[in-house]
Coordinates of C-alpha atoms in Angstrom, one line a residue:
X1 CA 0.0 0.0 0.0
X2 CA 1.4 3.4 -0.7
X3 CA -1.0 5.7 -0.1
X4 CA -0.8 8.7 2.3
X5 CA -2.9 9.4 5.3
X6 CA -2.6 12.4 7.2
X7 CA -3.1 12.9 10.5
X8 CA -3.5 16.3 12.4
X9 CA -2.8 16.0 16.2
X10 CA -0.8 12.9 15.2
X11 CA 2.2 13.6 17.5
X12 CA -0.6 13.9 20.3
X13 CA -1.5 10.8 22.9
X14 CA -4.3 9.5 21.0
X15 CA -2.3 10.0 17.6
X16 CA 0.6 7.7 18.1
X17 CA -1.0 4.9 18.5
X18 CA -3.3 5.3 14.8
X19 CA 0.7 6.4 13.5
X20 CA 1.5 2.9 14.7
X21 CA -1.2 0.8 13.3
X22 CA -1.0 2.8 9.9
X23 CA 3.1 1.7 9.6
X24 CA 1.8 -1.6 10.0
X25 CA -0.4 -1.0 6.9
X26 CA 2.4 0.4 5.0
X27 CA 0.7 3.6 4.5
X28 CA 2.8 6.7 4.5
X29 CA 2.2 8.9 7.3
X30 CA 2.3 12.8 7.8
X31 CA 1.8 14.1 10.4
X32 CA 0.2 17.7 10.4
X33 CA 0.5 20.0 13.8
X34 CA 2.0 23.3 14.5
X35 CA 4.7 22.3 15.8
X36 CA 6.2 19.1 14.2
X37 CA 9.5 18.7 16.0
X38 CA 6.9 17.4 19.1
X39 CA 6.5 14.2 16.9
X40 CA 9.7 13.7 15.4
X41 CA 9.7 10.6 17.8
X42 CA 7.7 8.5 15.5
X43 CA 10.2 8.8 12.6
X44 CA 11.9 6.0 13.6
X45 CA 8.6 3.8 14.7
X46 CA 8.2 3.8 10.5
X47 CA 9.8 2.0 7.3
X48 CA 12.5 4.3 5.9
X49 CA 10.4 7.1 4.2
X50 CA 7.3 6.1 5.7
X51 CA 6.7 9.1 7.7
X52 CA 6.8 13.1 6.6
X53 CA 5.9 16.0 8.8
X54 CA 4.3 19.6 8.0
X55 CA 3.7 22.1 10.2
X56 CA -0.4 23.0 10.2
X57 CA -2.8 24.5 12.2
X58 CA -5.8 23.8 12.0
X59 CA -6.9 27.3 12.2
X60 CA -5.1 28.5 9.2
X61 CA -7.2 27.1 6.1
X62 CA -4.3 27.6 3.7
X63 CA -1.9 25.7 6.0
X64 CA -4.7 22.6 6.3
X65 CA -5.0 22.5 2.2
X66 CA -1.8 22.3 1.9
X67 CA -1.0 19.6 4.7
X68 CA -3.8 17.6 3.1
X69 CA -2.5 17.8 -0.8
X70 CA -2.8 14.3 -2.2
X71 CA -3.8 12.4 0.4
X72 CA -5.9 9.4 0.5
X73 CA -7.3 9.7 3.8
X74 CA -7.3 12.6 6.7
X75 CA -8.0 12.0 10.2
X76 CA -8.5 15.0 12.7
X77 CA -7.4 14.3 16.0
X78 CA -6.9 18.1 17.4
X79 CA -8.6 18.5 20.8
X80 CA -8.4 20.2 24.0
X81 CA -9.9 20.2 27.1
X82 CA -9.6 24.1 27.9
X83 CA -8.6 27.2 25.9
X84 CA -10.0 27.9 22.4
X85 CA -13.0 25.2 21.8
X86 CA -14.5 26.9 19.1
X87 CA -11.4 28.2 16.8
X88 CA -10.6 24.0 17.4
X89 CA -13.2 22.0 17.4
X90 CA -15.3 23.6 15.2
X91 CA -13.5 26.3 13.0
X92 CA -10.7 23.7 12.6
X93 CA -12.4 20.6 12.4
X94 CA -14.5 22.5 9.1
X95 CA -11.0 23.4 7.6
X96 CA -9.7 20.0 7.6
X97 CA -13.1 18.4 6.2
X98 CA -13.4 21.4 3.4
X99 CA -9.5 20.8 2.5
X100 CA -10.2 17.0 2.5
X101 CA -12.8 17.3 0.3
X102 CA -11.2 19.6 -1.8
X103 CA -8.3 17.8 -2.4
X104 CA -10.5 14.6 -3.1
X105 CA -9.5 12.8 -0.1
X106 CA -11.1 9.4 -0.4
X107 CA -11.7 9.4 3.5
X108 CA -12.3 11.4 6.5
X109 CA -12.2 10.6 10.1
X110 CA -13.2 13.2 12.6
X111 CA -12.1 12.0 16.5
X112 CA -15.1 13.5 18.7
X113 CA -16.2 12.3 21.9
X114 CA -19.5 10.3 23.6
X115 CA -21.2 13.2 25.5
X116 CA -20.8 15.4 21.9
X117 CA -23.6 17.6 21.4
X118 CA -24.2 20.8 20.0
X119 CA -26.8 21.3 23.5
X120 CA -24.2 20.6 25.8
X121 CA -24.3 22.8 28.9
X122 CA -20.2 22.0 29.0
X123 CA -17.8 23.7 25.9
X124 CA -15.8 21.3 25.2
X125 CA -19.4 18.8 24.6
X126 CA -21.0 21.5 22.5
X127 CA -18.1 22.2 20.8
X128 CA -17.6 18.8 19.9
X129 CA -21.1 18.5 18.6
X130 CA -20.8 21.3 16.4
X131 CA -17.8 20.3 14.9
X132 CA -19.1 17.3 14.1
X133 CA -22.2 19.0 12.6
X134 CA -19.2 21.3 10.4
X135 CA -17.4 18.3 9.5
X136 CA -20.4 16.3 8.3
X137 CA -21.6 18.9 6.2
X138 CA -18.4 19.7 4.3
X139 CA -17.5 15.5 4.0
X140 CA -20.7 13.5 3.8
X141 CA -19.1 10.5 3.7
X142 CA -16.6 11.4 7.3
X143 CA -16.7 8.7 10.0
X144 CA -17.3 10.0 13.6
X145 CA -15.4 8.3 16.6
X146 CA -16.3 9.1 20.1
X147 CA -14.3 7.2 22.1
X148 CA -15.2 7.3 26.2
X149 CA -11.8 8.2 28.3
X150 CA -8.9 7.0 26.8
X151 CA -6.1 5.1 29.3
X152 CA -2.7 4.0 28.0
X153 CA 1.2 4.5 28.8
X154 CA 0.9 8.5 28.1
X155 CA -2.1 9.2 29.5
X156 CA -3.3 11.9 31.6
X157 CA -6.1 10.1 33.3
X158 CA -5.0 7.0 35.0
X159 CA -1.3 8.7 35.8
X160 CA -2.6 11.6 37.1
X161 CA -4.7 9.6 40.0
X162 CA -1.8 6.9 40.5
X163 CA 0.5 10.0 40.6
X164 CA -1.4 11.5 43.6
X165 CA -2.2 8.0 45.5
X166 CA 1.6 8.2 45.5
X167 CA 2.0 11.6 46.7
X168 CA -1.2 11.8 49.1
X169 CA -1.8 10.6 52.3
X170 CA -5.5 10.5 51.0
X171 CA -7.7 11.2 47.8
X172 CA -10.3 13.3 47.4
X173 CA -12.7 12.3 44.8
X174 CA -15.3 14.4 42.7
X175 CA -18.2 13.2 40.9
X176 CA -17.4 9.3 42.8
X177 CA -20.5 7.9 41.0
X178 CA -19.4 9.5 37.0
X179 CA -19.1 6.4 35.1
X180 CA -16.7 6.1 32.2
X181 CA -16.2 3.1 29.9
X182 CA -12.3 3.5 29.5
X183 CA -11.0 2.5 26.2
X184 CA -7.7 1.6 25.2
X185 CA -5.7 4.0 23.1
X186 CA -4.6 1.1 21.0
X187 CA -7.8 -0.4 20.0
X188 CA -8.5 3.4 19.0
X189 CA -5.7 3.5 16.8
X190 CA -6.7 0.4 15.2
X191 CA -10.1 1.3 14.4
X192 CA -9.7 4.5 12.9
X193 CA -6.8 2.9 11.2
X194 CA -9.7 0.6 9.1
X195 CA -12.1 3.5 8.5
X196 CA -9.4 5.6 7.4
X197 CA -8.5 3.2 4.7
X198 CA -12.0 1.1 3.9
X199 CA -14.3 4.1 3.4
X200 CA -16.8 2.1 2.1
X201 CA -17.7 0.5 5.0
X202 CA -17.1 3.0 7.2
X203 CA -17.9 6.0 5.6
X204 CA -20.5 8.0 7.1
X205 CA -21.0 6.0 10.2
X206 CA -20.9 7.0 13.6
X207 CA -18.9 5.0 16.4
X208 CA -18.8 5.2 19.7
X209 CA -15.9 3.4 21.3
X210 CA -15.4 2.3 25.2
X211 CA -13.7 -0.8 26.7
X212 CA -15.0 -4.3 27.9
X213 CA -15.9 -2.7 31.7
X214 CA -18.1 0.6 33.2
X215 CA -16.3 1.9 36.1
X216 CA -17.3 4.8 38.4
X217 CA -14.9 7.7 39.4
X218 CA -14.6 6.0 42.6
X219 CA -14.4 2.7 41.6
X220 CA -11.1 3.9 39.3
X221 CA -9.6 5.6 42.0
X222 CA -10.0 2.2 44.5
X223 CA -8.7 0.4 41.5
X224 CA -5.6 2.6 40.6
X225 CA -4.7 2.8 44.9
X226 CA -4.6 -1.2 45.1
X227 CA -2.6 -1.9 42.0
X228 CA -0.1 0.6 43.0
X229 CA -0.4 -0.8 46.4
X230 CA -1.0 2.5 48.4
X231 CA -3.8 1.7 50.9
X232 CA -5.3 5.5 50.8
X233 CA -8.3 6.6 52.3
X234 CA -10.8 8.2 49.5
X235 CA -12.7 10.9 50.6
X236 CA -16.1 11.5 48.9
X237 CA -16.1 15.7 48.0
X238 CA -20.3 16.4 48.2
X239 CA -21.0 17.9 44.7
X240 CA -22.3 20.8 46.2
X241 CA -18.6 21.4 47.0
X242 CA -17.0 19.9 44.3
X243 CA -19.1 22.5 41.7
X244 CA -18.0 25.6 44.1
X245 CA -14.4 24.1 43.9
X246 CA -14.7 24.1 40.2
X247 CA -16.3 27.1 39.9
X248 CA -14.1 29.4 41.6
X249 CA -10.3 27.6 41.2
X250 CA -11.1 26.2 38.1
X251 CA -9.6 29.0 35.9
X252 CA -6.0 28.5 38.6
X253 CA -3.1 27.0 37.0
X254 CA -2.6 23.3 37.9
X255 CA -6.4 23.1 39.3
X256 CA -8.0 20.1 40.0
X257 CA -10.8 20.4 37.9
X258 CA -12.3 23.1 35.6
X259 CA -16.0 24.4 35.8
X260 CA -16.3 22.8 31.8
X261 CA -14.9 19.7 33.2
X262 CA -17.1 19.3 36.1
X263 CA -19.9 20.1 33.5
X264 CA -18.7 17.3 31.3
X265 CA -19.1 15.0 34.6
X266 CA -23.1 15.6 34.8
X267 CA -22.7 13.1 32.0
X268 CA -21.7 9.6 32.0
X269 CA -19.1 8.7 29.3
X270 CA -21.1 5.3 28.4
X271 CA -21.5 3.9 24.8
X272 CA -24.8 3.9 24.1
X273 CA -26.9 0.3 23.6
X274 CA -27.2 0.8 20.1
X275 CA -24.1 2.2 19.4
X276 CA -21.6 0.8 16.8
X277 CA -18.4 0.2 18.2
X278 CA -14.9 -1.6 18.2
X279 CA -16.4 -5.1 17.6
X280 CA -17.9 -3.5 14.3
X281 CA -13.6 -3.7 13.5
X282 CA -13.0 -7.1 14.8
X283 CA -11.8 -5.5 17.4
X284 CA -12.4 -7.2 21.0
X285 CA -11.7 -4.1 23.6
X286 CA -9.1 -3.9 25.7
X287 CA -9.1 -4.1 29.5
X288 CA -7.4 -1.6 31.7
X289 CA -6.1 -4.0 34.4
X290 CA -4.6 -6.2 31.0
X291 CA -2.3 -3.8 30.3
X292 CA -1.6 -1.0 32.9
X293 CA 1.0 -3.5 34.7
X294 CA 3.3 -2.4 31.7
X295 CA 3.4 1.3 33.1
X296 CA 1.5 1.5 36.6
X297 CA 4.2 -0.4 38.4
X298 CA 6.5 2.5 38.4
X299 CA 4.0 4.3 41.3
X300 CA 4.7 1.5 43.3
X301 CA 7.1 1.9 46.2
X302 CA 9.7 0.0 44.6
X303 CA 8.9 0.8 41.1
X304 CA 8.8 -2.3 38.7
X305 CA 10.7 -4.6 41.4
X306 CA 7.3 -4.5 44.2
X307 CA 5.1 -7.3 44.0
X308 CA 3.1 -7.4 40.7
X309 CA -1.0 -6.3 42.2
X310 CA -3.6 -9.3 41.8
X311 CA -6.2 -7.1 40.1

């Protein structure tokens, strides 16, 4: 196979991993993000040529046509969970699908999020559904993924709680009863991988993509303490609290949680019963405890060497 897929965001968390399952397609790879030299990494993850970089952002609609020029598939995978929503995930995610289809890309893959819609009383959940709403109207044929929370190695989700049951003699947890249906960042690159390159059967559909086990804020957090083996005492914060908390420090540097993100929390991140998902791929999801050994261990007390956890 030599055909190019390009992949906005693809030096991000999320984007390595579709990087890695394209190489194993022998797709070329670019990778388009406003600052390449942050994914100069995956050069050598690729064949010899395999992987070219441009500097884009997705903002700038002459940068995103030209980051898109001759390629067979695009995938967007630009997101943020504070700053500029709109000028991102909707101004931006339009660009690329108008330069995709422009170019005469033969697929489109927009990365959203379950909870996206336009009515979202959170930013980041309305912006989301509006920029799917952009991108479906300038690329008929683009396939939505909303994957739930994402876990893996990089993540900032499972190492930010391990991080603090190391550092805390106690955790505080907010929202305890927000469920989540964590999905591996793997699986994700793996699916989008086979939309990106079988358009016709996945073009135009909407997925929604979550792992093999529901799991509630609280439930995570007791899971995370006993396979790092810190025995920490988890305090419930009463919403009423949690909200002011978020509503006052929210905007502080390094808080806990943002008012947007506590939004977002109102809202279970579940697929949906009738949802298409990763077994639509031949995909069989991924569970957290199967592979978080490979990274967790080094918030033990003796790092990799402790006793491996049971769970």
């Amino acid at each position: 196979m030599d055909r190019v897929v390009t992949l906005f965001g693809g030096g991000g968390f999320v984007g390595r991993y579709v990087a890695q399952a394209l190489y194993k397609t022998g797709a070329r790879v670019r990778i388009a993000q406003r600052d390449p030299r942050q994914a100069f990494f995956l050069k050598p993850l690729g064949a010899l040529g395999q992987t070219q970089f441009v500097a884009a952002d997705i903002r700038d609609k002459d940068q995103v046509a030209a980051a898109v020029n001759g390629s067979y598939a695009v995938v967007n995978l630009v997101g943020v969970l504070k700053g500029d929503f709109q000028g991102l995930h909707v101004d931006g995610a339009r660009n690329v699908a108008e330069a995709a289809a422009a170019a005469g890309a033969a697929s489109m893959v927009q990365i959203s999020a379950i909870g996206a819609d336009p009515d979202s009383p959170s930013r980041y959940g309305s912006s989301k559904g509006l920029g799917e709403e952009a991108v479906r109207s300038a690329f008929a044929g683009a396939t939505i993924m909303r994957p739930s929370t994402v876990f893996g190695r990089e993540d900032n989700f499972v190492n930010r709680f391990a991080g603090m049951a190391r550092m805390l003699p106690f955790l505080p947890v907010i929202r305890g009863e927000a469920k989540f249906q964590p999905v591996y960042a793997a699986d994700i690159g793996r699916a989008v991988t086979a939309a990106a390159l079988d358009p016709q059967h996945h073009g135009g559909k909407t997925y929604e993509l979550g792992g093999p086990q529901i799991m509630s804020m609280r439930e995570l957090n007791e899971w995370i303490c006993r396979a790092t083996g810190h025995d920490r005492t988890l305090i419930d914060i009463p919403n009423p609290v949690g909200g002011a908390m978020a509503r006052l420090f929210g905007w502080l540097p390094g808080a806990p949680i943002t008012w947007d993100q506590w939004l977002m929390l109102q809202t279970d991140s579940v697929v949906s019963d009738r949802a298409k998902g990763l077994r639509e791929f031949g995909i069989s999801p991924t569970p957290l405890q199967a592979v978080a050994e490979g990274w967790i261990s080094s918030y033990r007390q003796r790092g990799r060497f402790a006793a491996k956890s049971p769970y």
